[in-house]
Coordinates of C-alpha atoms in Angstrom, one line a residue:
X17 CA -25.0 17.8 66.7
X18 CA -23.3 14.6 65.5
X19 CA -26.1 14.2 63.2
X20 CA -26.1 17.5 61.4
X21 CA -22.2 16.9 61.7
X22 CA -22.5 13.4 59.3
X23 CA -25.2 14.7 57.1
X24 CA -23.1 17.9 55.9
X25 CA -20.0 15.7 55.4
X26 CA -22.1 14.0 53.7
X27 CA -23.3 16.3 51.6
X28 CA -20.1 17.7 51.0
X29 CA -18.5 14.8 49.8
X30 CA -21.3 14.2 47.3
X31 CA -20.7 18.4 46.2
X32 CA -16.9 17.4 45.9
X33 CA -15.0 16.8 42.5
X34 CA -12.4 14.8 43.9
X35 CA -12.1 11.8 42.4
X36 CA -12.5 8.9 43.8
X37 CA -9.4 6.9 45.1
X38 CA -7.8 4.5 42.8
X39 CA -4.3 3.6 41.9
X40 CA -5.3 4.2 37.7
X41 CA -6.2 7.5 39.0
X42 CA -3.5 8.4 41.4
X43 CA -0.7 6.7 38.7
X44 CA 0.2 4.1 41.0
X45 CA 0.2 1.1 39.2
X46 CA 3.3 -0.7 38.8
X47 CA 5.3 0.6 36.0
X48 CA 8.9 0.5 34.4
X49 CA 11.0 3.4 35.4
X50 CA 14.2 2.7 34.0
X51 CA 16.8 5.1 35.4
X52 CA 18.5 6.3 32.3
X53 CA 22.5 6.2 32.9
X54 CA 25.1 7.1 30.7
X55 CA 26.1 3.6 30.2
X56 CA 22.3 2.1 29.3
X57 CA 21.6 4.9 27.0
X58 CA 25.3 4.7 25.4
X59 CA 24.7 1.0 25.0
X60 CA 20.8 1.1 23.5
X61 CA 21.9 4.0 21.2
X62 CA 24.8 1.4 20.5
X63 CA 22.7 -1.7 20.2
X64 CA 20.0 -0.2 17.6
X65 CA 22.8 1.3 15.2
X66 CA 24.7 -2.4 15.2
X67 CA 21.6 -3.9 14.3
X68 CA 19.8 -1.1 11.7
X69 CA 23.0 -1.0 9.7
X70 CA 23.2 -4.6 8.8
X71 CA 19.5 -4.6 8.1
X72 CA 19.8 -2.1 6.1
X73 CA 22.8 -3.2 3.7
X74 CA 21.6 -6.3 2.9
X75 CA 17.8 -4.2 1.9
X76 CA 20.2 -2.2 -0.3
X77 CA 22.0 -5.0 -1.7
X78 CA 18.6 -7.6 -2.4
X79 CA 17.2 -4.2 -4.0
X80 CA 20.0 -3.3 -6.1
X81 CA 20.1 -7.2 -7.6
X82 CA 16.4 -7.0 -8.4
X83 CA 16.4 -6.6 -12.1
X84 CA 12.9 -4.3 -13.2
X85 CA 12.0 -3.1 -16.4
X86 CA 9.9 -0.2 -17.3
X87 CA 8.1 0.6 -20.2
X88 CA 5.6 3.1 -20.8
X89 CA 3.3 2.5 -23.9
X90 CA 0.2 5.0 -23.8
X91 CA 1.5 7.7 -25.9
X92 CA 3.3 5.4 -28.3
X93 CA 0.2 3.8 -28.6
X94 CA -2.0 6.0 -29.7
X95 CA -1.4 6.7 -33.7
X96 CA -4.2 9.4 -33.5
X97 CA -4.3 13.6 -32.6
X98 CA -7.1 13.1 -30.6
X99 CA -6.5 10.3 -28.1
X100 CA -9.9 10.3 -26.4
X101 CA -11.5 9.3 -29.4
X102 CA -9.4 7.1 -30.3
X103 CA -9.5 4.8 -27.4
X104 CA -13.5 5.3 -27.1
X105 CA -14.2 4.2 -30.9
X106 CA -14.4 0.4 -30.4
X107 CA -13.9 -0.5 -34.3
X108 CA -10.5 0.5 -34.2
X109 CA -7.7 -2.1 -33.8
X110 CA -5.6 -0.9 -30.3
X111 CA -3.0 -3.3 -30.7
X112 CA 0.4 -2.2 -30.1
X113 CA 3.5 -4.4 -30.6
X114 CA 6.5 -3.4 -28.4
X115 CA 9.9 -4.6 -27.9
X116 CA 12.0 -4.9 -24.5
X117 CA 15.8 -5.9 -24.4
X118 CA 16.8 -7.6 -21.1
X119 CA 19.9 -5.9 -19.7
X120 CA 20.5 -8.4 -17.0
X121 CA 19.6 -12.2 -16.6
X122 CA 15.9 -12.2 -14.9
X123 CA 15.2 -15.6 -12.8
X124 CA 11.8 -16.7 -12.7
X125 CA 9.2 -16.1 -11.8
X126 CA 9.1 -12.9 -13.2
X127 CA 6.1 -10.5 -12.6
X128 CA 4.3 -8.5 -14.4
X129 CA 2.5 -5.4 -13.3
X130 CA 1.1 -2.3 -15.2
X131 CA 1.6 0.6 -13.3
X132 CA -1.0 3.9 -13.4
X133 CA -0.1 7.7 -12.9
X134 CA -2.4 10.3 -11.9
X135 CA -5.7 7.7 -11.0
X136 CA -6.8 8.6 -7.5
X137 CA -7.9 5.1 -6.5
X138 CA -7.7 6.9 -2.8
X139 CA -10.4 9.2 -3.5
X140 CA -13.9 9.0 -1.1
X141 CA -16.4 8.8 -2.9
X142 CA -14.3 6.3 -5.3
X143 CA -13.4 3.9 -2.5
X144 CA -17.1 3.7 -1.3
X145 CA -18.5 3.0 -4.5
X146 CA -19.0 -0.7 -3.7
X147 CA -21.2 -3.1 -2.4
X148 CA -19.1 -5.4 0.2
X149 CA -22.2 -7.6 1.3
X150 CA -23.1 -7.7 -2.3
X151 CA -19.5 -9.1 -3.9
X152 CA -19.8 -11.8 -0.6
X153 CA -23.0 -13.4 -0.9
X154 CA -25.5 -15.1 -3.1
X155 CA -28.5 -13.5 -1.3
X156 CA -27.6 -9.6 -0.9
X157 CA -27.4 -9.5 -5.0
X158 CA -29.9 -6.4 -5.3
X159 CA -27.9 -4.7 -2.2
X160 CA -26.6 -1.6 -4.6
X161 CA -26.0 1.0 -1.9
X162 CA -23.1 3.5 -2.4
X163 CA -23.3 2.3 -6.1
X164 CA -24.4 5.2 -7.9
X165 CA -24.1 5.7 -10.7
X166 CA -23.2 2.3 -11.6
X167 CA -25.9 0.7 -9.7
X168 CA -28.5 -0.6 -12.2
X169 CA -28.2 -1.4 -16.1
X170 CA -30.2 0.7 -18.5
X171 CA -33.5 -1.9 -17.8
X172 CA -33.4 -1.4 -13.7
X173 CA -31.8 -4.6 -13.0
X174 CA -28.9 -4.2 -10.3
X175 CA -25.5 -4.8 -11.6
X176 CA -23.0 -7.4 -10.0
X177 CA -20.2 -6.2 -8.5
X178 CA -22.3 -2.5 -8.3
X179 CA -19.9 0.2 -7.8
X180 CA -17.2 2.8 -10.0
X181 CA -14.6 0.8 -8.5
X182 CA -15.7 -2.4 -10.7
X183 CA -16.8 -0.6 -13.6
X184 CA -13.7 1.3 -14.0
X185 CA -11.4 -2.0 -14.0
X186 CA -8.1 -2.6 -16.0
X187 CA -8.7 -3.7 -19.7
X188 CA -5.5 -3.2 -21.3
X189 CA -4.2 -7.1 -22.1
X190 CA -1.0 -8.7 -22.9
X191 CA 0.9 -11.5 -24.7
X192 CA 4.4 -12.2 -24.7
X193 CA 7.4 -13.6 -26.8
X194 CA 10.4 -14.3 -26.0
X195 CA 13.2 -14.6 -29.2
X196 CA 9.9 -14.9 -31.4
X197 CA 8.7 -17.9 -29.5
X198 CA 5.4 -17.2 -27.4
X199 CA 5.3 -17.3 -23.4
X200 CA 2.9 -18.4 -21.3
X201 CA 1.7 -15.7 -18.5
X202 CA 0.3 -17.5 -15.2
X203 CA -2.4 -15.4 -14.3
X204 CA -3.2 -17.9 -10.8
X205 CA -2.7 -16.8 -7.2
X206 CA -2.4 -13.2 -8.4
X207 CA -4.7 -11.7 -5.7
X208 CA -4.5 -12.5 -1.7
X209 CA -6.0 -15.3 -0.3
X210 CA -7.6 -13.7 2.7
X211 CA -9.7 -11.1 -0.2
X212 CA -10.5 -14.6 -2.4
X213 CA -11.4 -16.4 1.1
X214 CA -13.4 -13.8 2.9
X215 CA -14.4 -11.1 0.4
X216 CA -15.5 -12.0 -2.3
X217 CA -18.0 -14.8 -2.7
X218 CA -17.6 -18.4 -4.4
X219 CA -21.4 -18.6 -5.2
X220 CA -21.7 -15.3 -6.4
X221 CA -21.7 -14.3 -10.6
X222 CA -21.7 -11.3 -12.5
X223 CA -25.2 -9.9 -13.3
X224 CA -25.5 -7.3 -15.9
X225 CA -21.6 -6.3 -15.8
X226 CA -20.7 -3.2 -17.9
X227 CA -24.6 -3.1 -19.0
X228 CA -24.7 0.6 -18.0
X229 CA -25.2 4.0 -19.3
X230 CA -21.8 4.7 -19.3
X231 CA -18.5 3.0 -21.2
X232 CA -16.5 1.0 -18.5
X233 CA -13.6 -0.5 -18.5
X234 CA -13.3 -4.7 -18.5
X235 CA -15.8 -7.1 -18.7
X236 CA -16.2 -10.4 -16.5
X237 CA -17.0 -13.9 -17.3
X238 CA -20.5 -14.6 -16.4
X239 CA -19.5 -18.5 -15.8
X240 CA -17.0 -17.8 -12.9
X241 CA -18.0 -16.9 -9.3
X242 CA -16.3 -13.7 -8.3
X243 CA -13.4 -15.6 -5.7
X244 CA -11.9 -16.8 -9.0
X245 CA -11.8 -13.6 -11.0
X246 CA -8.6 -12.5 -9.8
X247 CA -7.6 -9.7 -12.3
X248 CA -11.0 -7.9 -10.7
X249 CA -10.0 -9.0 -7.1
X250 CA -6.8 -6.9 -7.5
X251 CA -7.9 -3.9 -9.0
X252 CA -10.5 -3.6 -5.9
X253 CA -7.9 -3.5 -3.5
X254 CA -7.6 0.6 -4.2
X255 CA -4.4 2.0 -3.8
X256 CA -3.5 4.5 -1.1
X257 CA -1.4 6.7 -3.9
X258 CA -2.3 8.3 -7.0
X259 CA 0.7 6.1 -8.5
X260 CA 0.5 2.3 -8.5
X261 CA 1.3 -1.0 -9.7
X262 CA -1.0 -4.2 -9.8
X263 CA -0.3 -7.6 -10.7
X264 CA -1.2 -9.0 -13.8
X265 CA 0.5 -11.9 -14.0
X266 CA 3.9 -14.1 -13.7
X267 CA 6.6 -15.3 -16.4
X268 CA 7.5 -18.9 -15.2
X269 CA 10.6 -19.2 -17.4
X270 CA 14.4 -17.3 -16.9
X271 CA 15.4 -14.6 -19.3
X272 CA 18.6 -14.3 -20.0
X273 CA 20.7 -10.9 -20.9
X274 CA 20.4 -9.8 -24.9
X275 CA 17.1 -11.5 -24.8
X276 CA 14.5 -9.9 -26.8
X277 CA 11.0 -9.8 -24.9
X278 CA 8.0 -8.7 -27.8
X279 CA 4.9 -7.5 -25.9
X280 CA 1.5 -7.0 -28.3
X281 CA -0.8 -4.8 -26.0
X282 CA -4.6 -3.9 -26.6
X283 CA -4.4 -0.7 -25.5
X284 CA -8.0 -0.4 -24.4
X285 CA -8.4 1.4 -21.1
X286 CA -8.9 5.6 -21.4
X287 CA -6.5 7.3 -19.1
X288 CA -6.4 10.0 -22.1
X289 CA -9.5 11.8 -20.6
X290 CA -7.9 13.0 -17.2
X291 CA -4.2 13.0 -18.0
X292 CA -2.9 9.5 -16.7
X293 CA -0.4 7.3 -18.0
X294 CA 0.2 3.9 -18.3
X295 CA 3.6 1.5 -18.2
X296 CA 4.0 -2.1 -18.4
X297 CA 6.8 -3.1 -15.5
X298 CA 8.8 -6.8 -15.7
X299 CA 10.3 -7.3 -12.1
X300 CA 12.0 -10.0 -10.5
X301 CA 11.8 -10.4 -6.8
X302 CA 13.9 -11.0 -3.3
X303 CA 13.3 -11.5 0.0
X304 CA 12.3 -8.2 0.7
X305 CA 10.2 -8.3 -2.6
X306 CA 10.4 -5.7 -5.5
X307 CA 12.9 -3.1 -5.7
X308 CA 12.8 -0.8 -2.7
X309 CA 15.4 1.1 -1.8
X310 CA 13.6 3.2 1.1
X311 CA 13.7 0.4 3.2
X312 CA 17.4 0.1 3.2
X313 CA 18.1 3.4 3.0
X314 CA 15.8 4.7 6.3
X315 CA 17.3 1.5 8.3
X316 CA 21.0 2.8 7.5
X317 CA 20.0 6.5 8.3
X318 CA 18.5 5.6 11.5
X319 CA 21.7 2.8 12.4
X320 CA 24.0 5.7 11.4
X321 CA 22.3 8.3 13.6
X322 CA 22.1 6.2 16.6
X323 CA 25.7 5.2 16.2
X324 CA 26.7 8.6 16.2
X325 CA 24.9 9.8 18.9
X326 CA 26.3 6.9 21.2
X327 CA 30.0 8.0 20.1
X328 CA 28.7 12.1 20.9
X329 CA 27.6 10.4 24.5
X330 CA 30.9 8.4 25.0
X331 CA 33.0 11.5 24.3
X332 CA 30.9 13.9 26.2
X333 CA 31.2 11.6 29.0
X334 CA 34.8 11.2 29.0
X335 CA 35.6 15.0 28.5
X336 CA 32.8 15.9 31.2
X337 CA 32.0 13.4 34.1
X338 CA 29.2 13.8 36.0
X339 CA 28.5 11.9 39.3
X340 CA 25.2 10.3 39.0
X341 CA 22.3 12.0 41.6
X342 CA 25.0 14.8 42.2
X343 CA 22.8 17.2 44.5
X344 CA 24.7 19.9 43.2
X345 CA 23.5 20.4 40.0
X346 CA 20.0 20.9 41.7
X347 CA 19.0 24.9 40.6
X348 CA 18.6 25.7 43.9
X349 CA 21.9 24.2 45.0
X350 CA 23.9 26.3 42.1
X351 CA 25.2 29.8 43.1
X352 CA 23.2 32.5 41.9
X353 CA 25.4 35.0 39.9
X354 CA 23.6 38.1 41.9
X355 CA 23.8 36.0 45.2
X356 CA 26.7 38.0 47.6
X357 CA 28.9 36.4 49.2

């Protein structure tokens, strides 16, 4: 009998689908249970709106003394009906002259970004058309997967950097003056380290760049390794929106107010075809970077809020005690209205 007797338990606890014992699966592990009084939650609510608002002030205040300039040149730049043709015939001159007065003094450096409308940088197939191994080493130069169609120039010889996202790279270029005297634009350190460092390699060269079927956009130096063609490091970093700004460059020197800044642009790159338009933006920076007012503006919504629900607490509290752990205020303990007495 005790035999049969071990061999059904047995086989009953291998037919069971209790878990086995553990204190991950029972929730026993030691854990924070912080027993939320009036006082604590009165005091975090308290302690996040003193220290959000501040925050948030001073974002508001570095944004608001960030001087930025916008101008948008594609339509002003285009002397022709038909746009597209225009920017596609390469025997006509693109270059446009325009003139920015600086409302407000502008410390240096100042940068310079051209900002894009209505490119999806974010779409899929976009952001896949690349070749990572490719742009990082010497030896994976005929790696063209997820290229197409900018894989191979018209002979069959694989293209370096492969890929829509290279071939469709910024060619618009500009020169500055400042009161008819020309400025230098640093074009150095424009791109992140970590992308120079790590993604793109210092022993790999352009192969048969923009040697396609199809019209791209800029061309590369076949003389510089890819980790020091920064203008083509930042465009590769795809933006997450279908509005964005790159760096182009930096102005070393300080503008002052009244100051007249002439900007000759060769207004090369199409963004006639699907409707996009382009703007040339002069920006000084802070601490918190370019203007940005969301920052400041979410941090004193959120301070405010919590402020305001720790004074709701503190009122509530005053006006209607409650005795912490009060049984009485257990359902079953409250009088039912249909009880009899």
């Amino acid at each position: 009998m005790s035999s049969s007797g071990s061999e059904g338990d047995s086989l009953a606890s291998r037919r069971s689908k209790k878990p086995k014992y553990s204190k991950f699966t029972q929730q026993e592990l030691p854990a924070c249970k912080p027993l939320l009084t009036p006082g604590i939650v009165i005091g975090a609510f308290s302690l996040i709106g003193v220290v959000f608002v501040p925050i948030g002030l001073a974002s508001l205040s570095a944004s608001q003394n960030i001087v930025e300039l916008i101008d948008r040149y594609d339509a002003e730049c285009v002397s022709a009906n038909d746009k597209v043709g225009f920017i596609q015939d390469t025997k006509t001159d693109k270059a446009c002259t325009r003139k920015i007065t600086v409302p407000k003094p502008m410390k240096g450096p100042i940068h310079i970004y051209y900002q894009l409308e209505n490119f999806y940088q974010n779409h899929r197939r976009y952001v896949k058309s690349r070749n990572d191994k490719q742009l990082r080493y010497k030896d994976s130069g005929a790696m063209i997967t997820n290229c197409e169609p900018e894989a191979t120039s018209e002979d069959g010889a694989p293209i370096v950097p492969c890929g829509l996202i290279a071939w469709s790279m910024f060619n618009d270029t500009f020169s500055f003056s400042l009161n008819k005297k020309a400025v230098e634009v640093n074009k150095k350190n424009i791109a992140w380290d970590s992308d120079k460092q790590t993604k793109f390699g210092s022993d790999v060269y352009p192969k048969n760049f923009q040697k396609g079927g199809l019209i791209g956009g800029a061309k590369l130096d076949e003389k510089l390794p890819l980790s020091e063609q920064e203008d083509l490091i930042v465009w590769m970093r795809t933006a997450a929106l279908p509005t964005f700004r790159k760096l182009y460059g930096r102005i070393e020197t300080d503008i002052m107010a009244s100051d007249e800044v002439t900007v000759v642009i060769q207004n090369n790159y199409n963004t006639y075809s699907f409707g996009g338009t382009k703007a040339l933006v002069l920006s000084t920076t802070s601490w918190i970077g370019g203007r940005n007012n969301f920052i400041g503006a979410a941090y004193v919504a959120i301070g405010g809020i919590c402020l305001f629900l720790a004074m709701g607490f503190v009122v509530l509290y005053v006006l209607k005690p409650r005795t912490l752990g009060d049984p009485s205020y257990l359902s079953w303990n409250k009088e039912s209205p249909d009880q009899p007495n």
